[in-house]
Amino acid sequence: MPQIVILPHEKLCPEGAVFEAPAGQSICDALLANDIHIEHACEKSCACTTCHVLVREGIESLNEATETEEDMLDKAWGLEAVSRLSCQSIIDSEDLVVEIPKYTINHASENH
């Protein structure tokens, strides 16, 4: 099984995490299964950006982003070339290094 490294996140995973996840599972489901409570306001239907992650290593092994996902990512806080919606990113056989951005659109709008 691929190894997933989660970089430290102040609130969701202060120490970072390392775990294995089965190929075919979404990054979002893998995070949730390992007690990393990433937001997923649209219930993983690709209708928001709260589960936005930065795939620092292994992004080329993931399924290709759909046009719908890319349109949603255009609205994400802190968009980068390695941005993906974790609910739409299906793990394959390669190890991944994932960073959860400090803010989501929900947090950014609530805190201002």
mmCIF file of N, CA and C in Angstrom, residues 25-29 31 38-40 44 50-53 69 84-90 98:
data_model
loop_
_atom_site.group_PDB
_atom_site.id
_atom_site.type_symbol
_atom_site.label_atom_id
_atom_site.label_comp_id
_atom_site.label_asym_id
_atom_site.label_seq_id
_atom_site.Cartn_x
_atom_site.Cartn_y
_atom_site.Cartn_z
ATOM 1 N N GLN A 25 -8.628 4.666 -3.012
ATOM 2 C CA GLN A 25 -9.280 5.511 -2.009
ATOM 3 C C GLN A 25 -8.942 6.962 -2.296
ATOM 4 N N SER A 26 -9.869 7.873 -2.001
ATOM 5 C CA SER A 26 -9.561 9.298 -2.173
ATOM 6 C C SER A 26 -8.661 9.758 -1.025
ATOM 7 N N ILE A 27 -7.900 10.814 -1.279
ATOM 8 C CA ILE A 27 -7.071 11.393 -0.218
ATOM 9 C C ILE A 27 -7.962 11.826 0.940
ATOM 10 N N CYS A 28 -9.108 12.414 0.643
ATOM 11 C CA CYS A 28 -10.037 12.864 1.694
ATOM 12 C C CYS A 28 -10.452 11.697 2.581
ATOM 13 N N ASP A 29 -10.880 10.588 1.976
ATOM 14 C CA ASP A 29 -11.297 9.430 2.767
ATOM 15 C C ASP A 29 -10.130 8.856 3.567
ATOM 16 N N LEU A 31 -7.576 10.581 4.766
ATOM 17 C CA LEU A 31 -7.366 11.497 5.889
ATOM 18 C C LEU A 31 -8.396 11.230 6.982
ATOM 19 N N ILE A 38 -10.307 16.718 7.962
ATOM 20 C CA ILE A 38 -10.340 17.759 6.931
ATOM 21 C C ILE A 38 -11.793 18.111 6.624
ATOM 22 N N GLU A 39 -12.026 19.389 6.393
ATOM 23 C CA GLU A 39 -13.378 19.805 6.015
ATOM 24 C C GLU A 39 -13.767 19.202 4.675
ATOM 25 N N HIS A 40 -15.046 18.948 4.521
ATOM 26 C CA HIS A 40 -15.601 18.484 3.246
ATOM 27 C C HIS A 40 -17.072 18.898 3.227
ATOM 28 N N LYS A 44 -18.142 15.700 -0.234
ATOM 29 C CA LYS A 44 -17.259 15.071 -1.232
ATOM 30 C C LYS A 44 -17.896 14.981 -2.620
ATOM 31 N N THR A 50 -13.375 23.154 0.341
ATOM 32 C CA THR A 50 -12.937 23.006 1.726
ATOM 33 C C THR A 50 -11.962 21.850 1.936
ATOM 34 N N CYS A 51 -11.900 20.897 1.013
ATOM 35 C CA CYS A 51 -10.970 19.772 1.155
ATOM 36 C C CYS A 51 -9.715 19.959 0.299
ATOM 37 N N HIS A 52 -9.457 21.181 -0.121
ATOM 38 C CA HIS A 52 -8.283 21.513 -0.934
ATOM 39 C C HIS A 52 -7.001 21.091 -0.218
ATOM 40 N N VAL A 53 -6.120 20.415 -0.957
ATOM 41 C CA VAL A 53 -4.794 20.038 -0.444
ATOM 42 C C VAL A 53 -3.734 20.363 -1.487
ATOM 43 N N GLU A 69 -13.457 19.846 -11.287
ATOM 44 C CA GLU A 69 -12.524 20.043 -10.175
ATOM 45 C C GLU A 69 -11.650 21.266 -10.419
ATOM 46 N N ARG A 84 -5.091 20.154 -5.388
ATOM 47 C CA ARG A 84 -6.140 19.199 -5.761
ATOM 48 C C ARG A 84 -7.231 19.254 -4.702
ATOM 49 N N LEU A 85 -8.436 18.864 -5.076
ATOM 50 C CA LEU A 85 -9.483 18.620 -4.089
ATOM 51 C C LEU A 85 -9.278 17.194 -3.600
ATOM 52 N N SER A 86 -9.104 17.034 -2.309
ATOM 53 C CA SER A 86 -8.777 15.705 -1.794
ATOM 54 C C SER A 86 -9.902 14.704 -2.020
ATOM 55 N N CYS A 87 -11.142 15.178 -2.125
ATOM 56 C CA CYS A 87 -12.262 14.260 -2.361
ATOM 57 C C CYS A 87 -12.257 13.697 -3.781
ATOM 58 N N GLN A 88 -11.553 14.344 -4.679
ATOM 59 C CA GLN A 88 -11.516 13.926 -6.079
ATOM 60 C C GLN A 88 -10.195 13.257 -6.459
ATOM 61 N N SER A 89 -9.231 13.257 -5.549
ATOM 62 C CA SER A 89 -7.881 12.748 -5.825
ATOM 63 C C SER A 89 -7.782 11.304 -5.374
ATOM 64 N N ILE A 90 -7.702 10.400 -6.334
ATOM 65 C CA ILE A 90 -7.694 8.966 -6.040
ATOM 66 C C ILE A 90 -6.251 8.455 -5.963
ATOM 67 N N VAL A 98 1.508 15.229 1.343
ATOM 68 C CA VAL A 98 0.347 16.117 1.242
ATOM 69 C C VAL A 98 0.431 17.203 2.303
#
